[in-house]
Structure formats: C-alpha cells, structure tokens
Amino acid sequence: GAGVSQSPRYKVAKRGQDVALRCDPISGHVSLFWYQQALGQGPEFLTYFQNEAQLDKSGLPSDRFFAERPEGSVSTLKIQRTQQEDSAVYLCASSLGVSGNTIYFGEGSWLTVV
Amino acid sequence: ELKVEQNPLFLSMQEGKNYTIYCNYSTTSDRLYWYRQDPGKSLESLFVLLSNGAVKQEGRLMASLDTKARLSTLHITAAVHDLSATYFCAVDKGRSGNTPLVFGKGTRLSVIA
C-alpha cells in the first residue's frame, strides 16, 4: 500500500491476555519505529529496527513487551499479560533510513485493556 | 537525556490572527520535525528542518530552526478553522541516520470564528 499500515486498528483485551500488533511499513523503508501514545500526550519511543536488526529497545516499558521484524519488512509488537496501564495507541512509523528523511506514521492500533 | 518542551500546550485563537508555537530542546541536534495530528488520526508530517537557520513554509504555516538557541518555532498566519489540530515538534536524538524521535507534549490548537 501507499502508507504505513497497522492492524488491528482497535483491540480490547482482558487484563492478563496477550496481544500482537502488526505493522506493514512502506515498501523499501529500512527503518521502522514503534511508539506508544497515551491520551493527550506526545508519542513515546518504544523500539527501533534497521532492516531486521533491533538497534534500540530502550523504550520498552517492561519485559512483557517484545518486538520483532524477522525479514526486515513486517514488524510485530507483542504485549504479554496485558495490564490496564498498557492502554494506549501504538504507532508504527517507517522511513528510508537516511538522516533527515521524512518519517511516516501509521494510523495506530488503539489498545484498551479492561 | 534529550527533552523537548513545547509551549503553549493549549492555544485558542481567532480566525485571521497570527500566533507562534515554540519548541525548545535540551541537547544538540540539527534535525527537527513538525507534525500535525487530528483527533483519532495519525501524525502527518509538516516540516523537516535540517540545519541552523532553516526556514520552511507551507500555506499559512512557517517553521524555523535555531540550533544555537535549541529552538524551533511554528508560526501561524491568518489562522483558519481547518488548522485546528494538535501540533507536535520532535527532535532526532541520534547523530546519523534516522534515529528515534523525541516528541514534545504537543500544542492543541483551536481556531474559533
């Protein structure tokens, strides 16, 4: 597709349930980022890939969060044993990977943990 | 640790008026991004500023970057209702390549008749 595609767009999970959020970056984009955006806040960095290599995962809030990009294109963000504080919008972004390139964001996956 | 601060956080302005949103950041960077976000939508890229003194304009919006002062401004000229949205600035925390952005809290702009 033309843009960054994320699925599901909306997810309601019961506390303790595992969830998986998918991101399809723009074709040919080397860099892929995951951000978490709480209501009324700016996006906060979670993790970053260059091709299949996860270069920075310093923003992942706990070991319940795990991300992968095994073939350097599609990425999955997995949250295990979800908790209410995990409720947020999870944004995926991609870019060509060159300094100063525009970074394009997907529409986000809205996660509500009940 | 890189911190990015925007002000104001909330802005209500009348149609036809001018205003400026400020973005300060705490450590050296020469790559600054402005995004727009409508409610329930994703972030739309507005400007990428890559050097000291960079100025870019698109319609009623103009962005500038002063890397020495660690300050970027987003100036709105003759505001119209369609500009109502939340505006974020973000700074690239790395020194090369595309590295993660650190965002400000956003400025929620409401343009009223």
GROMACS .gro file of C-alpha atoms in nm:
model
  227
    1GLY     CA    1   0.000   0.000   0.000
    2ALA     CA    2   0.094   0.365  -0.016
    3GLY     CA    3   0.136   0.422   0.355
    4VAL     CA    4   0.224   0.251   0.682
    5SER     CA    5  -0.048   0.000   0.761
    6GLN     CA    6  -0.128  -0.122   1.111
    7SER     CA    7  -0.362  -0.391   1.237
    8PRO     CA    8  -0.579  -0.433   1.427
    9ARG     CA    9  -0.694  -0.073   1.439
   10TYR     CA   10  -0.881  -0.137   1.762
   11LYS     CA   11  -0.826  -0.405   2.021
   12VAL     CA   12  -0.997  -0.464   2.355
   13ALA     CA   13  -0.809  -0.710   2.571
   14LYS     CA   14  -0.891  -0.852   2.910
   15ARG     CA   15  -0.624  -0.794   3.172
   16GLY     CA   16  -0.372  -1.077   3.153
   17GLN     CA   17  -0.436  -1.152   2.787
   18ASP     CA   18  -0.153  -1.145   2.531
   19VAL     CA   19  -0.187  -0.918   2.226
   20ALA     CA   20   0.002  -0.887   1.899
   21LEU     CA   21   0.004  -0.570   1.693
   22ARG     CA   22   0.118  -0.576   1.332
   23CYS     CA   23   0.289  -0.309   1.123
   24ASP     CA   24   0.340  -0.311   0.746
   25PRO     CA   25   0.588  -0.031   0.665
   26ILE     CA   26   0.611   0.149   0.335
   27SER     CA   27   0.779  -0.078   0.081
   28GLY     CA   28   1.155  -0.028   0.074
   29HIS     CA   29   1.172   0.152   0.406
   30VAL     CA   30   1.470   0.038   0.605
   31SER     CA   31   1.393   0.197   0.941
   32LEU     CA   32   1.090   0.101   1.147
   33PHE     CA   33   0.988   0.255   1.478
   34TRP     CA   34   0.727   0.175   1.742
   35TYR     CA   35   0.584   0.448   1.965
   36GLN     CA   36   0.327   0.447   2.244
   37GLN     CA   37   0.089   0.742   2.271
   38ALA     CA   38  -0.125   0.786   2.581
   39LEU     CA   39  -0.435   1.003   2.563
   40GLY     CA   40  -0.344   1.370   2.543
   41GLN     CA   41   0.030   1.303   2.531
   42GLY     CA   42   0.300   1.300   2.270
   43PRO     CA   43   0.426   0.971   2.126
   44GLU     CA   44   0.693   0.799   2.334
   45PHE     CA   45   0.960   0.585   2.174
   46LEU     CA   46   0.948   0.210   2.233
   47THR     CA   47   1.185   0.041   1.991
   48TYR     CA   48   1.357   0.077   1.655
   49PHE     CA   49   1.472  -0.154   1.374
   50GLN     CA   50   1.711  -0.107   1.088
   51ASN     CA   51   1.612  -0.387   0.849
   52GLU     CA   52   1.578  -0.692   1.072
   53ALA     CA   53   1.817  -0.568   1.339
   54GLN     CA   54   1.664  -0.423   1.654
   55LEU     CA   55   1.903  -0.136   1.723
   56ASP     CA   56   1.735   0.022   2.022
   57LYS     CA   57   1.477  -0.121   2.260
   58SER     CA   58   1.542   0.115   2.546
   59GLY     CA   59   1.186   0.248   2.544
   60LEU     CA   60   1.012  -0.083   2.603
   61PRO     CA   61   0.848  -0.034   2.945
   62SER     CA   62   0.891  -0.390   3.073
   63ASP     CA   63   0.991  -0.739   2.971
   64ARG     CA   64   0.626  -0.801   2.886
   65PHE     CA   65   0.686  -0.603   2.567
   66PHE     CA   66   0.860  -0.769   2.276
   67ALA     CA   67   0.906  -0.662   1.913
   68GLU     CA   68   1.039  -0.840   1.609
   69ARG     CA   69   1.097  -0.779   1.240
   70PRO     CA   70   1.235  -1.113   1.124
   71GLU     CA   71   1.257  -1.047   0.749
   72GLY     CA   72   1.319  -0.676   0.763
   73SER     CA   73   0.974  -0.572   0.650
   74VAL     CA   74   0.663  -0.650   0.859
   75SER     CA   75   0.701  -0.599   1.233
   76THR     CA   76   0.502  -0.729   1.527
   77LEU     CA   77   0.479  -0.574   1.872
   78LYS     CA   78   0.371  -0.827   2.131
   79ILE     CA   79   0.249  -0.745   2.478
   80GLN     CA   80   0.221  -1.032   2.723
   81ARG     CA   81  -0.009  -1.041   3.025
   82THR     CA   82  -0.159  -0.702   2.944
   83GLN     CA   83  -0.229  -0.458   3.223
   84GLN     CA   84  -0.455  -0.154   3.235
   85GLU     CA   85  -0.162   0.085   3.209
   86ASP     CA   86  -0.084  -0.066   2.868
   87SER     CA   87  -0.397   0.102   2.729
   88ALA     CA   88  -0.275   0.347   2.465
   89VAL     CA   89  -0.237   0.397   2.093
   90TYR     CA   90   0.059   0.209   1.949
   91LEU     CA   91   0.202   0.390   1.649
   92CYS     CA   92   0.432   0.239   1.391
   93ALA     CA   93   0.649   0.458   1.168
   94SER     CA   94   0.892   0.393   0.886
   95SER     CA   95   1.150   0.578   0.682
   96LEU     CA   96   1.416   0.522   0.420
   97GLY     CA   97   1.675   0.533   0.696
   98VAL     CA   98   1.880   0.827   0.577
   99SER     CA   99   1.941   1.121   0.805
  100GLY     CA  100   1.673   1.385   0.762
  101ASN     CA  101   1.430   1.163   0.578
  102THR     CA  102   1.063   1.211   0.650
  103ILE     CA  103   0.933   0.957   0.900
  104TYR     CA  104   0.586   0.835   0.809
  105PHE     CA  105   0.339   0.719   1.072
  106GLY     CA  106   0.061   0.465   1.051
  107GLU     CA  107  -0.290   0.522   1.184
  108GLY     CA  108  -0.210   0.335   1.504
  109SER     CA  109  -0.352   0.041   1.696
  110TRP     CA  110  -0.581   0.152   1.979
  111LEU     CA  111  -0.544  -0.089   2.269
  112THR     CA  112  -0.785  -0.086   2.561
  113VAL     CA  113  -0.720  -0.326   2.848
  114VAL     CA  114  -1.023  -0.394   3.066
  115GLU     CA  115   1.875   1.283   2.821
  116LEU     CA  116   1.709   1.475   2.540
  117LYS     CA  117   1.399   1.668   2.650
  118VAL     CA  118   1.164   1.855   2.420
  119GLU     CA  119   0.931   2.122   2.551
  120GLN     CA  120   0.653   2.295   2.364
  121ASN     CA  121   0.456   2.598   2.461
  122PRO     CA  122   0.185   2.678   2.481
  123LEU     CA  123   0.022   2.339   2.536
  124PHE     CA  124  -0.322   2.481   2.460
  125LEU     CA  125  -0.397   2.764   2.223
  126SER     CA  126  -0.730   2.913   2.131
  127MET     CA  127  -0.708   3.173   1.860
  128GLN     CA  128  -0.947   3.369   1.647
  129GLU     CA  129  -0.967   3.324   1.276
  130GLY     CA  130  -0.747   3.569   1.094
  131LYS     CA  131  -0.499   3.615   1.377
  132ASN     CA  132  -0.130   3.523   1.387
  133TYR     CA  133   0.045   3.320   1.652
  134THR     CA  134   0.367   3.129   1.721
  135ILE     CA  135   0.423   2.791   1.884
  136TYR     CA  136   0.763   2.739   2.045
  137CYS     CA  137   0.968   2.422   2.073
  138ASN     CA  138   1.278   2.408   2.294
  139TYR     CA  139   1.507   2.109   2.324
  140SER     CA  140   1.781   2.029   2.568
  141THR     CA  141   2.075   1.878   2.375
  142THR     CA  142   2.247   1.945   2.047
  143SER     CA  143   2.057   1.837   1.738
  144ASP     CA  144   2.019   1.973   1.389
  145ARG     CA  145   1.720   1.768   1.282
  146LEU     CA  146   1.378   1.882   1.393
  147TYR     CA  147   1.037   1.767   1.274
  148TRP     CA  148   0.691   1.919   1.297
  149TYR     CA  149   0.381   1.700   1.279
  150ARG     CA  150   0.008   1.763   1.283
  151GLN     CA  151  -0.238   1.524   1.445
  152ASP     CA  152  -0.615   1.542   1.407
  153PRO     CA  153  -0.832   1.369   1.672
  154GLY     CA  154  -0.828   0.993   1.628
  155LYS     CA  155  -0.582   1.015   1.339
  156SER     CA  156  -0.215   0.952   1.291
  157LEU     CA  157   0.064   1.207   1.262
  158GLU     CA  158   0.101   1.397   0.938
  159SER     CA  159   0.447   1.527   0.856
  160LEU     CA  160   0.455   1.906   0.809
  161PHE     CA  161   0.821   2.006   0.805
  162VAL     CA  162   1.168   1.859   0.839
  163LEU     CA  163   1.429   2.117   0.939
  164LEU     CA  164   1.787   2.006   0.891
  165SER     CA  165   2.018   2.296   0.961
  166ASN     CA  166   2.064   2.611   1.162
  167GLY     CA  167   1.861   2.891   1.014
  168ALA     CA  168   1.638   2.659   0.812
  169VAL     CA  169   1.301   2.809   0.730
  170LYS     CA  170   1.020   2.628   0.554
  171GLN     CA  171   0.673   2.748   0.462
  172GLU     CA  172   0.360   2.568   0.353
  173GLY     CA  173   0.043   2.769   0.320
  174ARG     CA  174  -0.029   2.952   0.644
  175LEU     CA  175   0.240   2.766   0.839
  176MET     CA  176   0.607   2.859   0.860
  177ALA     CA  177   0.868   2.673   1.063
  178SER     CA  178   1.219   2.781   1.155
  179LEU     CA  179   1.513   2.633   1.339
  180ASP     CA  180   1.783   2.798   1.551
  181THR     CA  181   2.020   2.521   1.657
  182LYS     CA  182   2.233   2.752   1.870
  183ALA     CA  183   1.935   2.851   2.080
  184ARG     CA  184   1.794   2.496   2.053
  185LEU     CA  185   1.466   2.650   1.947
  186SER     CA  186   1.219   2.595   1.669
  187THR     CA  187   0.909   2.799   1.600
  188LEU     CA  188   0.592   2.723   1.409
  189HIS     CA  189   0.426   3.044   1.300
  190ILE     CA  190   0.062   3.052   1.201
  191THR     CA  191  -0.050   3.334   0.975
  192ALA     CA  192  -0.415   3.441   0.945
  193ALA     CA  193  -0.549   3.128   1.112
  194VAL     CA  194  -0.844   2.942   0.964
  195HIS     CA  195  -1.064   2.679   1.128
  196ASP     CA  196  -0.905   2.398   0.924
  197LEU     CA  197  -0.582   2.449   1.116
  198SER     CA  198  -0.744   2.326   1.439
  199ALA     CA  199  -0.541   2.020   1.543
  200THR     CA  200  -0.259   1.918   1.777
  201TYR     CA  201   0.090   2.013   1.661
  202PHE     CA  202   0.396   1.822   1.775
  203CYS     CA  203   0.761   1.901   1.740
  204ALA     CA  204   1.012   1.618   1.760
  205VAL     CA  205   1.389   1.606   1.770
  206ASP     CA  206   1.612   1.332   1.632
  207LYS     CA  207   1.818   1.207   1.922
  208GLY     CA  208   2.091   1.046   1.716
  209ARG     CA  209   2.383   1.186   1.521
  210SER     CA  210   2.343   0.998   1.194
  211GLY     CA  211   2.083   0.810   1.002
  212ASN     CA  212   1.722   0.805   1.103
  213THR     CA  213   1.721   0.754   1.478
  214PRO     CA  214   1.425   0.767   1.713
  215LEU     CA  215   1.247   1.095   1.763
  216VAL     CA  216   1.175   1.252   2.100
  217PHE     CA  217   0.843   1.435   2.092
  218GLY     CA  218   0.711   1.731   2.281
  219LYS     CA  219   0.377   1.706   2.458
  220GLY     CA  220   0.201   1.881   2.171
  221THR     CA  221   0.015   2.209   2.129
  222ARG     CA  222  -0.360   2.171   2.097
  223LEU     CA  223  -0.475   2.450   1.867
  224SER     CA  224  -0.834   2.556   1.840
  225VAL     CA  225  -0.923   2.822   1.584
  226ILE     CA  226  -1.256   2.988   1.651
  227ALA     CA  227  -1.466   3.223   1.441
   0.00000   0.00000   0.00000
